[in-house]
Amino acid sequence: MEQQVEKSPSYKQPYAWAEALHTYENKLEQCEPLASSWNVQRRLQLLRGIVQHYRAYQQLDGSIHDPYSQQERYYSTPAYALAAAVLVSKGQTELLESAASALTCSIQALVEERAPDGHPDFFPIMIMGAYRILKSLLPEQALHWQQRLKEIEPEQTYVFTMSKMNDPNRMINWNAIMLSGEYMRYAEGLDGEDASWIDTYLQRYHVPRFTALGLYQDGPLHKPNCPFAYDIVTRYHLTLMMQAGYRGKAADCVDELLQRGARSSLLMLSPLGEWPTRGRSSQHQWNEATAALIFTVQAVREAQQGQIRRAGAFRHGADLAWEAIERWQTEAGDLHIVRNYYSPPQRHGYEIYTNHTCYNLWTAAALAYAIVHGEQLEPIVAYPIPASCTSYTLDTDGWFQTVFSGVPGQQLVWHTALNDPYNIPGLSRIHRADMPALIGPSSAGYRDQGFTRFAEGEIFPLIHAPAWQTTDGIWHQLADGIRTSVPFDCDAGVDPADGGGSYRIVEAKHEEQRTRLVLEWSGPLSAGVGQIQATYEQRPGIIRVSYRITNADQADIERLGAWIPLFMYDGKEAAVLEMVEDEMLENKALSRTNGTVTERLRLQYNNGLLSLRCLTPNCKVTFPPEASHVASRNGILKGVRLEGEAGHDSIAYELRLEKSRSSV
């Protein structure tokens, strides 16, 4: 992979989404500005709630302890130091001693190589952010901080270095995170060496991971696993490094890639301000916090270049990211760090490494940096993001294997990999503006949950996907995927070609309020199926899906079906599911038979209403027991399988999303 990138660097390749971006920017010229309720006071209020909550858990030595594990975890303390220091800089001076104590504790832990849970690489970016604010307020303490910070020897102090690992494939997001903080230390004159070693790491191990869209492929160089969370978190840290003044040998290409990545991020953002799901750590609040910083920096940059409407779109993207986080803030001030309401000790949807205090404060630290770099944000007038005002279909590059399509105010997201049991193939997310984010649903089930663990629910590959029954009575589905020659490893990627599967976009059409997308999956699927076409048509509030098997031994296929995931429970509130007579039917003379086309399902959740009806005559609605209680990142899903008549070569259904009548 390194040799291929050297021959054709990604930052010199064409930007594949240029047409979609151009169409959006033309539309933006016709858009009216938006009123924004987000200002620095509201941002500080959100940040203050998190910091004040965890101030109660600060120990005499300055460390922050997690109330659930009763100990200091990961990089909670330096994250607290940064967030508290930013609040001090905004007038909350009563936090000065607390912030300074946390900073002292963090520096000592880093220099003495005793960072909790073996995570020193995350310390310097937060330490240096706090140090830059507090050094002038506490000059005597600053002398001690400076002395200790000069003791750091990067190749010895940190974990993800070539000196310790001697493996280019392990120079992943951790290494980039460390580099961003180390550059700040160098910029402050606390590193006597030159910064050429940073250039080396960037050029050899990080620039090659970027795609032409500016997305960072985390994981081994030859087989990246590409979580969207670790794409944006790495770009967040490299953005901070550039903001700190990095102008080394890799600066021009890194800057170009970050510009591309910022534009791609704006195109990918959902109308609800949420970052897409793919891979580990998705649906964690810090995803949107890092997006807020990237959008903030880009908004200011565009404004400085006179791109007023583009700047306004990035400003609105930042606002939406803040709002997506604020929705999950508790009355106590802390956050539900994953988008569900289960209690922290239940750890539902948490990764094995997820920690409540650490990820609350890591989110706070990222938001704090967004405030620091948002001094010039307030005068920028907001304008709609792409998901709010235009129609588009976007296919990611590299190994991300994700497709986005939207109409104004609505976005659909597909995972396309056939051989990755953590990102199963099918329609994974449906988001509509002003609707509950989870109802669509917002994330699917799994064949293998990787790092993710759940308080309840069965592991089942439940997603909007086609199914088929063979003559022996057994049901199969696209989400079963294809076995690979190499066993699945959640810490490494899966070669998209392994197993012989592939996908392609057969058709993508866009009108102002409508899109049509035809996806085709090919490969040795179960029961002799070789090819499936799925057609998705959408307009605001309405999605129509149809499936057709185009290459199979028809003698073995008894009937077609379709799996539909229904979101049932978020850890606090249960959805209400009912079968009702379908008043939308054009042919009222059709007889009413339980479980056929003459009825539709209606699901009410959190003031939202999702209705489902089969568009294929004589379609049966079934609730297979294996999908009655399925674990998802957001809670519990229930699977509905629509079953067509024997011999039919296609099946179709319609989803409608609207406010529930009780909320109107």
XYZ file of C-alpha atoms in Angstrom:
664
model
C 0.000 0.000 0.000
C 2.841 2.396 0.806
C 4.383 1.892 -2.644
C 1.058 2.523 -4.356
C 0.521 5.755 -2.442
C 4.040 6.957 -3.256
C 3.300 6.500 -6.969
C -0.014 8.342 -6.787
C -0.373 10.355 -3.562
C -3.979 10.706 -2.467
C -3.681 14.472 -2.111
C -2.884 14.685 -5.845
C -5.739 12.443 -6.978
C -9.071 13.919 -8.156
C -11.632 14.657 -5.465
C -14.376 12.113 -6.211
C -17.198 14.103 -4.623
C -16.441 17.318 -6.531
C -19.672 17.136 -8.538
C -21.823 16.644 -5.438
C -20.003 19.486 -3.709
C -20.472 21.758 -6.728
C -24.189 20.942 -6.899
C -24.546 21.675 -3.205
C -22.695 24.980 -3.421
C -24.903 26.070 -6.318
C -27.923 25.218 -4.191
C -26.380 27.099 -1.286
C -26.460 30.291 -3.345
C -30.262 30.047 -3.330
C -30.585 29.306 0.395
C -31.602 31.799 3.021
C -29.412 32.184 6.122
C -30.413 30.315 9.254
C -31.031 31.673 12.712
C -28.751 29.994 15.248
C -29.483 29.503 18.927
C -25.895 28.417 19.520
C -23.515 30.986 20.943
C -20.477 30.856 23.185
C -22.641 31.035 26.327
C -24.618 27.940 25.348
C -21.442 26.080 24.445
C -19.851 27.011 27.753
C -22.961 25.898 29.599
C -22.719 22.403 28.104
C -19.006 22.219 28.864
C -19.507 23.588 32.374
C -22.041 20.877 33.181
C -19.578 18.089 32.417
C -16.658 19.699 34.247
C -18.652 20.578 37.346
C -20.000 17.048 37.499
C -16.510 15.548 37.582
C -15.020 18.170 39.862
C -16.702 16.250 42.651
C -14.546 13.220 41.803
C -11.207 15.028 41.895
C -8.765 13.579 44.434
C -6.256 15.417 46.632
C -3.456 14.697 44.139
C -5.490 16.335 41.326
C -6.518 13.116 39.562
C -10.102 12.465 38.494
C -11.516 9.142 39.602
C -14.267 7.251 37.823
C -17.209 6.814 40.228
C -17.972 3.337 38.849
C -14.542 1.719 38.927
C -13.312 3.879 41.834
C -10.003 4.702 40.183
C -8.345 7.020 37.685
C -8.957 5.796 34.141
C -7.154 6.440 30.898
C -6.700 10.177 30.178
C -9.589 11.518 32.267
C -7.320 13.802 34.317
C -5.566 15.676 31.456
C -8.912 15.958 29.657
C -10.387 17.539 32.782
C -7.377 19.875 33.073
C -7.915 21.179 29.533
C -11.696 21.580 29.820
C -11.434 23.286 33.223
C -8.635 25.560 31.976
C -10.795 26.734 29.075
C -13.593 27.545 31.524
C -11.077 29.479 33.624
C -10.087 31.465 30.533
C -13.754 32.326 30.023
C -14.156 33.733 33.515
C -14.821 30.741 35.743
C -11.781 31.491 37.894
C -12.935 29.364 40.806
C -11.747 26.388 38.739
C -8.168 27.661 38.519
C -6.757 25.626 41.391
C -8.653 22.519 40.288
C -7.431 22.808 36.693
C -3.846 23.420 37.799
C -3.907 20.461 40.178
C -5.142 18.179 37.395
C -2.445 19.495 35.062
C 0.315 18.887 37.604
C -0.943 15.363 38.216
C -1.107 14.653 34.473
C 2.394 15.922 33.752
C 3.840 13.854 36.591
C 2.047 10.715 35.408
C 3.281 11.230 31.840
C 6.905 12.013 32.685
C 7.123 9.209 35.237
C 5.586 6.766 32.726
C 2.623 5.779 34.856
C -0.293 6.987 32.763
C -3.426 5.029 33.764
C -4.347 2.051 31.592
C -1.211 2.484 29.483
C -2.501 5.471 27.500
C 0.280 8.098 27.638
C -0.001 8.879 23.912
C -3.254 10.755 24.573
C -1.817 12.988 27.289
C 0.301 15.634 25.524
C -2.413 17.225 23.361
C -4.546 17.876 26.455
C -1.633 18.777 28.726
C -0.311 21.345 26.272
C -3.755 22.879 25.754
C -4.151 23.370 29.508
C -0.545 24.538 29.911
C -0.914 27.247 27.263
C -3.850 28.744 29.166
C -2.599 28.357 32.731
C 1.085 29.271 32.364
C 0.459 33.028 32.466
C -2.012 32.741 35.339
C 0.332 30.710 37.531
C 3.884 31.676 36.469
C 5.641 30.019 39.405
C 3.881 26.707 38.834
C 4.551 27.102 35.128
C 8.303 26.917 35.804
C 7.823 23.525 37.426
C 5.593 22.358 34.560
C 8.195 23.482 32.013
C 11.008 21.688 33.785
C 9.097 18.439 33.901
C 7.786 18.665 30.332
C 11.356 19.034 29.065
C 12.112 15.582 30.482
C 9.903 13.798 27.920
C 11.672 11.567 25.421
C 8.987 10.657 22.857
C 10.387 7.329 21.672
C 10.632 6.190 25.286
C 7.626 7.900 26.884
C 4.914 6.840 24.438
C 3.584 3.433 23.438
C 2.916 3.694 19.700
C 6.404 4.522 18.457
C 8.670 2.694 16.039
C 11.296 2.328 18.763
C 8.905 0.220 20.803
C 6.832 -1.511 18.133
C 9.050 -1.557 15.061
C 5.939 -2.147 12.970
C 4.618 0.402 10.439
C 1.169 -1.206 10.637
C 0.918 -0.206 14.306
C 1.542 3.487 13.675
C -2.200 4.149 13.828
C -4.336 6.896 15.364
C -2.468 6.700 18.693
C 0.746 7.788 17.021
C -0.914 10.714 15.240
C -2.573 11.792 18.486
C 0.815 11.806 20.209
C 2.418 13.764 17.351
C -0.134 16.575 17.644
C 0.670 17.103 21.331
C 4.384 16.698 20.796
C 4.352 19.391 18.130
C 2.677 21.739 20.624
C 5.419 20.912 23.132
C 8.027 21.722 20.485
C 6.237 24.968 19.572
C 6.359 26.009 23.236
C 10.130 25.496 23.320
C 9.892 22.530 25.674
C 11.625 20.091 23.327
C 15.273 20.853 22.594
C 15.322 18.687 19.468
C 14.096 19.804 16.053
C 10.746 18.555 14.767
C 12.050 16.548 11.801
C 11.113 13.278 13.514
C 7.478 14.405 13.361
C 7.850 14.923 9.601
C 9.133 11.371 9.269
C 6.181 9.825 11.073
C 3.662 11.898 9.124
C 5.183 11.197 5.723
C 5.803 7.486 6.213
C 2.849 6.316 8.244
C -0.022 8.811 8.186
C -0.202 10.548 4.813
C -0.337 7.085 3.126
C -3.445 6.218 5.138
C -5.540 9.029 3.660
C -7.918 8.468 0.761
C -8.457 11.027 -1.988
C -11.602 12.133 -0.136
C -9.405 13.113 2.806
C -10.599 10.254 5.026
C -8.099 8.555 7.348
C -7.962 4.753 7.171
C -7.093 3.501 10.640
C -5.717 0.027 11.164
C -2.856 -1.868 9.493
C -1.494 -0.146 6.379
C -2.129 -3.223 4.232
C -5.546 -3.996 5.747
C -7.159 -0.947 7.429
C -10.369 -1.470 9.371
C -11.542 2.111 8.777
C -13.868 3.029 11.678
C -15.399 6.431 10.972
C -14.731 7.355 14.607
C -10.983 6.939 14.137
C -11.019 8.688 10.802
C -12.409 11.865 12.310
C -10.501 11.673 15.605
C -7.193 11.465 13.747
C -8.103 14.382 11.491
C -9.136 16.303 14.602
C -5.667 15.916 16.102
C -3.856 16.749 12.874
C -6.083 19.828 12.574
C -4.973 20.919 16.050
C -1.366 20.369 15.040
C -1.802 22.581 11.964
C -3.543 25.212 14.116
C -0.541 25.133 16.449
C 1.660 26.232 13.561
C 3.080 23.052 12.049
C 4.884 23.944 8.808
C 7.178 20.950 8.396
C 7.872 18.865 5.310
C 4.447 17.181 5.408
C 2.504 20.398 6.019
C 1.284 21.070 2.484
C -0.033 17.571 1.824
C -1.539 17.255 5.320
C -3.263 20.605 4.899
C -4.683 19.574 1.500
C -5.941 16.274 2.911
C -7.529 17.987 5.910
C -9.315 20.433 3.612
C -10.694 17.543 1.606
C -11.646 15.706 4.761
C -13.511 18.717 6.147
C -15.576 19.021 2.969
C -16.258 15.282 2.932
C -17.307 15.454 6.583
C -19.848 18.161 5.800
C -21.296 16.026 3.002
C -21.457 12.978 5.303
C -23.031 14.695 8.325
C -26.617 13.617 8.980
C -29.428 16.204 9.160
C -29.440 15.540 12.921
C -25.770 16.488 13.240
C -24.523 12.945 13.838
C -21.370 11.356 12.471
C -21.980 8.125 10.508
C -21.734 4.712 12.081
C -19.067 2.318 10.889
C -16.780 0.263 13.055
C -15.806 0.552 16.657
C -16.559 3.573 18.861
C -19.452 4.712 16.688
C -22.361 6.410 18.445
C -19.953 7.718 21.108
C -20.449 11.414 21.834
C -16.809 12.265 21.232
C -17.335 11.567 17.521
C -19.469 14.685 17.226
C -17.164 16.658 19.534
C -14.241 16.127 17.171
C -16.506 17.026 14.234
C -17.422 20.262 16.023
C -13.759 21.277 16.153
C -13.129 20.415 12.498
C -16.218 22.331 11.348
C -15.345 25.286 13.576
C -11.809 25.593 12.218
C -13.017 25.214 8.641
C -15.803 27.786 9.122
C -13.288 30.373 10.322
C -10.916 29.560 7.477
C -13.632 29.846 4.817
C -14.785 33.148 6.276
C -11.246 34.508 6.170
C -11.124 33.554 2.476
C -14.377 35.371 1.778
C -16.447 32.198 1.288
C -19.351 33.472 3.383
C -21.991 30.847 2.601
C -19.558 27.956 2.741
C -18.323 29.289 6.070
C -21.925 29.456 7.254
C -22.497 25.829 6.299
C -19.511 24.706 8.349
C -20.692 26.883 11.217
C -24.113 25.201 11.040
C -22.410 21.794 10.953
C -20.616 22.711 14.176
C -23.893 23.890 15.731
C -25.618 20.619 14.804
C -22.748 18.566 16.255
C -22.998 20.458 19.557
C -26.767 19.918 19.543
C -26.373 16.188 18.875
C -24.281 15.969 22.052
C -26.466 18.265 24.145
C -29.462 15.965 23.582
C -27.700 13.363 25.720
C -26.670 15.553 28.649
C -28.214 14.561 31.973
C -29.582 16.852 34.665
C -26.419 16.055 36.660
C -24.320 17.549 33.854
C -22.567 14.435 32.552
C -23.404 12.708 29.277
C -24.792 9.381 28.236
C -21.544 8.666 26.407
C -23.179 6.208 23.978
C -26.535 7.046 22.436
C -28.785 5.047 24.729
C -30.222 5.531 28.236
C -28.916 2.429 29.961
C -27.108 3.188 33.212
C -23.300 3.414 32.972
C -22.689 0.207 34.997
C -24.741 -1.727 32.426
C -22.291 -0.678 29.675
C -24.788 -1.243 26.884
C -23.231 -0.512 23.508
C -19.904 0.233 25.168
C -16.670 -1.055 23.721
C -14.509 -3.177 26.006
C -12.309 -0.076 26.459
C -15.138 2.452 26.871
C -15.135 4.249 30.223
C -17.881 6.598 31.387
C -15.686 9.235 33.016
C -12.914 9.115 30.424
C -15.273 9.525 27.468
C -17.278 12.235 29.181
C -14.111 14.229 29.774
C -12.555 13.389 26.401
C -15.739 14.799 24.828
C -15.393 17.846 27.079
C -11.760 18.312 26.028
C -12.654 18.233 22.332
C -15.492 20.701 22.901
C -13.091 22.891 24.865
C -10.744 23.023 21.874
C -13.715 23.887 19.656
C -14.387 26.865 21.937
C -10.719 27.901 21.882
C -10.630 27.879 18.082
C -14.109 29.354 17.739
C -13.325 32.924 18.824
C -14.217 34.139 15.335
C -17.179 31.803 14.873
C -19.959 33.951 16.307
C -20.108 36.593 13.507
C -20.427 33.861 10.853
C -24.034 33.528 9.696
C -25.250 29.916 9.495
C -26.341 28.294 6.219
C -27.778 24.807 5.578
C -25.519 21.761 5.430
C -25.867 19.398 2.416
C -28.197 16.980 4.257
C -30.601 19.858 4.903
C -31.043 21.266 1.422
C -29.923 19.023 -1.426
C -30.211 15.551 -2.960
C -27.110 13.406 -3.423
C -25.583 9.930 -3.515
C -22.015 9.457 -2.320
C -19.826 6.346 -2.451
C -16.800 6.386 -0.149
C -13.326 5.492 -1.373
C -10.594 3.388 0.172
C -11.832 0.604 2.452
C -14.740 2.495 4.022
C -17.404 0.604 2.050
C -20.223 2.991 2.880
C -22.772 4.741 0.679
C -24.741 7.881 1.573
C -27.857 9.162 -0.132
C -30.135 11.987 0.889
C -32.943 14.329 0.028
C -33.454 17.622 1.859
C -33.764 16.854 5.558
C -33.250 13.100 5.223
C -30.244 10.799 4.919
C -29.826 7.058 4.367
C -26.567 5.189 5.025
C -25.625 1.745 3.677
C -22.808 -0.566 4.632
C -21.755 -2.519 1.578
C -19.130 -5.014 2.815
C -20.208 -8.621 2.400
C -17.353 -10.125 4.412
C -17.177 -7.887 7.501
C -19.384 -9.294 10.298
C -19.117 -6.060 12.293
C -20.452 -3.890 9.428
C -23.108 -6.071 7.840
C -24.462 -5.265 4.342
C -27.692 -3.353 3.961
C -29.427 -0.099 4.810
C -28.007 0.689 8.239
C -29.267 4.164 9.165
C -32.275 6.367 8.436
C -32.205 9.923 9.767
C -34.799 12.599 9.176
C -34.646 16.154 10.512
C -36.888 16.910 13.501
C -37.429 13.204 14.126
C -36.006 11.005 16.906
C -32.568 9.897 15.743
C -33.015 6.279 16.856
C -36.360 5.478 15.232
C -35.050 4.699 11.725
C -33.122 2.926 13.287
C -29.775 4.691 13.717
C -27.617 1.548 13.783
C -27.984 -2.102 12.896
C -27.291 -5.444 14.521
C -24.132 -7.533 14.087
C -22.906 -10.968 13.068
C -19.885 -10.441 15.309
C -19.975 -7.490 17.689
C -16.199 -7.009 17.730
C -15.207 -4.872 20.709
C -18.834 -4.019 21.540
C -20.715 -5.456 24.499
C -24.377 -5.215 25.491
C -26.421 -5.357 28.671
C -29.139 -7.366 26.923
C -30.226 -8.594 23.527
C -29.112 -11.311 21.149
C -26.394 -10.950 18.514
C -28.149 -11.221 15.160
C -27.356 -9.582 11.776
C -30.482 -7.440 11.663
C -30.502 -4.659 9.073
C -32.705 -3.509 6.197
C -31.718 -6.313 3.819
C -33.157 -8.879 1.385
C -33.873 -12.466 2.433
C -34.786 -15.641 0.571
C -36.231 -19.015 1.486
C -34.985 -22.172 -0.193
C -37.135 -25.181 -1.034
C -35.967 -26.905 2.146
C -37.754 -24.208 4.155
C -34.580 -22.495 5.404
C -34.350 -18.692 5.302
C -31.163 -16.928 4.230
C -30.304 -13.240 3.991
C -27.792 -10.836 2.492
C -26.613 -9.900 5.999
C -25.303 -13.474 6.440
C -22.488 -12.279 4.210
C -19.579 -14.292 2.843
C -16.948 -16.211 4.758
C -13.378 -15.055 4.267
C -10.176 -17.028 3.963
C -8.794 -15.113 6.972
C -10.819 -15.215 10.232
C -12.390 -11.911 11.261
C -10.161 -9.814 13.503
C -11.876 -6.777 15.008
C -8.495 -5.093 15.465
C -7.605 -5.348 11.771
C -9.451 -4.893 8.521
C -11.013 -7.329 6.095
C -9.841 -7.228 2.484
C -12.993 -6.304 0.508
C -12.077 -8.867 -2.159
C -11.578 -11.742 0.296
C -14.358 -14.264 -0.245
C -15.195 -13.124 -3.753
C -17.915 -10.595 -2.931
C -18.382 -7.109 -4.335
C -20.927 -4.345 -4.794
C -21.553 -1.619 -7.311
C -23.865 1.304 -7.818
C -25.946 0.413 -10.881
C -27.947 3.638 -10.921
C -28.010 6.878 -8.960
C -30.483 9.568 -9.940
C -31.270 12.796 -8.118
C -34.048 15.306 -8.355
C -34.666 18.229 -6.038
C -36.839 16.218 -3.632
C -36.205 12.663 -4.773
C -33.418 10.131 -5.252
C -33.264 6.688 -6.800
C -30.397 4.352 -6.004
C -29.844 0.824 -7.296
C -27.184 -1.196 -5.467
C -26.022 -4.575 -6.673
C -24.275 -7.118 -4.460
C -22.442 -9.980 -6.182
C -20.615 -13.014 -4.907
C -21.051 -16.542 -3.631
C -23.991 -15.773 -1.340
C -25.823 -18.474 0.568
C -28.029 -21.031 -1.163
C -26.459 -20.453 -4.579
C -27.483 -16.825 -4.954
C -24.917 -14.956 -7.036
C -26.384 -11.482 -7.419
C -28.983 -9.287 -5.743
C -30.230 -5.887 -6.795
C -31.757 -3.503 -4.275
C -33.595 -0.354 -5.362
C -34.104 2.524 -2.934
C -36.335 5.476 -3.765
C -36.775 8.270 -1.291
C -38.379 11.613 -0.846
C -38.755 13.490 2.431
C -40.538 11.212 4.886
C -41.017 8.323 2.445
C -38.629 5.488 1.541
C -39.463 2.682 -0.885
C -37.301 -0.426 -1.061
C -37.435 -3.358 -3.489
C -35.270 -6.442 -3.866
C -34.671 -8.763 -6.789
C -32.427 -11.789 -7.140
C -30.860 -11.554 -10.594
C -28.527 -14.566 -10.628
C -29.614 -17.692 -8.791
C -30.681 -21.260 -9.253
C -34.398 -20.481 -9.319
C -35.265 -24.107 -8.575
C -33.762 -23.717 -5.117
C -35.502 -20.424 -4.221
C -38.999 -20.808 -2.809
C -39.785 -17.161 -2.033
C -38.251 -13.736 -1.446
C -38.410 -11.767 1.753
C -37.162 -8.617 3.422
C -35.830 -8.020 6.916
C -36.804 -4.728 8.582
C -35.281 -3.714 11.945
C -37.685 -1.924 14.283
C -36.269 0.122 17.148
C -38.002 -1.002 20.341
C -36.156 0.206 23.447
C -33.469 2.771 24.337
C -32.805 1.750 27.928
C -35.532 4.031 29.270
C -38.406 4.361 26.810
C -40.100 1.525 24.929
C -41.609 1.957 21.510
C -45.242 1.022 20.863
C -45.772 -1.354 17.952
C -49.193 -2.084 16.502
C -50.828 -3.485 13.381
C -53.456 -1.191 11.860
C -55.681 -1.258 8.815
C -53.928 0.480 5.944
C -55.985 3.526 5.060
C -53.383 4.415 2.430
C -54.361 1.512 0.182
C -55.603 2.579 -3.227
C -57.676 -0.575 -3.636
C -60.082 -0.485 -0.697
C -61.792 -3.636 -1.960
C -58.878 -5.812 -0.912
C -60.011 -8.152 1.810
C -58.619 -7.613 5.271
C -56.514 -10.641 6.161
C -54.244 -10.660 9.185
C -50.608 -10.253 8.248
C -51.179 -9.417 4.556
C -50.832 -6.319 2.425
C -54.110 -4.934 3.710
C -52.471 -4.030 7.016
C -49.443 -2.019 7.995
C -47.195 -1.813 11.022
C -46.973 1.380 12.979
C -44.245 2.097 15.510
C -44.404 5.091 17.842
C -41.295 6.191 19.694
C -40.356 9.469 21.362
C -42.903 11.609 19.462
C -41.990 9.965 16.190
C -44.020 7.629 14.024
C -42.618 5.052 11.621
C -45.069 3.076 9.488
C -44.317 0.048 7.330
C -46.366 -1.563 4.619
C -45.515 -4.201 2.047
C -46.132 -3.126 -1.549
C -46.099 -6.673 -2.914
C -49.514 -8.407 -3.143
C -50.210 -11.147 -0.630
C -47.107 -10.387 1.381
C -47.008 -11.899 4.892
C -45.725 -10.063 7.960
C -43.827 -12.355 10.328
C -41.855 -11.922 13.547
C -39.222 -14.700 13.607
C -38.191 -15.561 17.181
C -34.450 -15.389 16.415
C -34.809 -11.617 15.857
C -37.294 -10.790 18.602
C -34.765 -9.137 20.956
C -31.674 -7.997 19.055
C -28.849 -5.946 20.572
C -27.871 -2.715 18.882
C -25.667 0.177 19.918
C -28.763 2.206 20.832
C -30.772 -0.433 22.632
C -33.006 -3.240 21.395
C -34.267 -3.989 17.894
C -37.080 -6.297 16.817
C -36.938 -7.953 13.419
C -39.862 -8.077 11.033
C -39.605 -10.302 7.986
C -41.860 -9.669 5.043
C -42.431 -12.854 3.046
C -43.619 -12.831 -0.551
C -45.625 -15.451 -2.368
C -43.821 -18.423 -3.847
C -42.593 -17.763 -7.350
C -42.499 -13.969 -7.148
C -39.141 -12.601 -8.350
C -39.241 -9.363 -6.340
C -40.531 -7.865 -3.103
C -41.059 -4.236 -2.103
C -42.053 -2.233 0.938
C -42.520 1.363 2.016
C -41.457 3.221 5.150
C -42.947 6.528 6.278
C -41.453 8.790 8.926
C -43.495 11.543 10.530
C -44.309 13.172 13.815
C -46.743 11.155 15.888
C -50.203 12.628 16.087
C -49.902 13.018 19.847
C -46.923 15.341 19.375
C -48.511 17.572 16.744
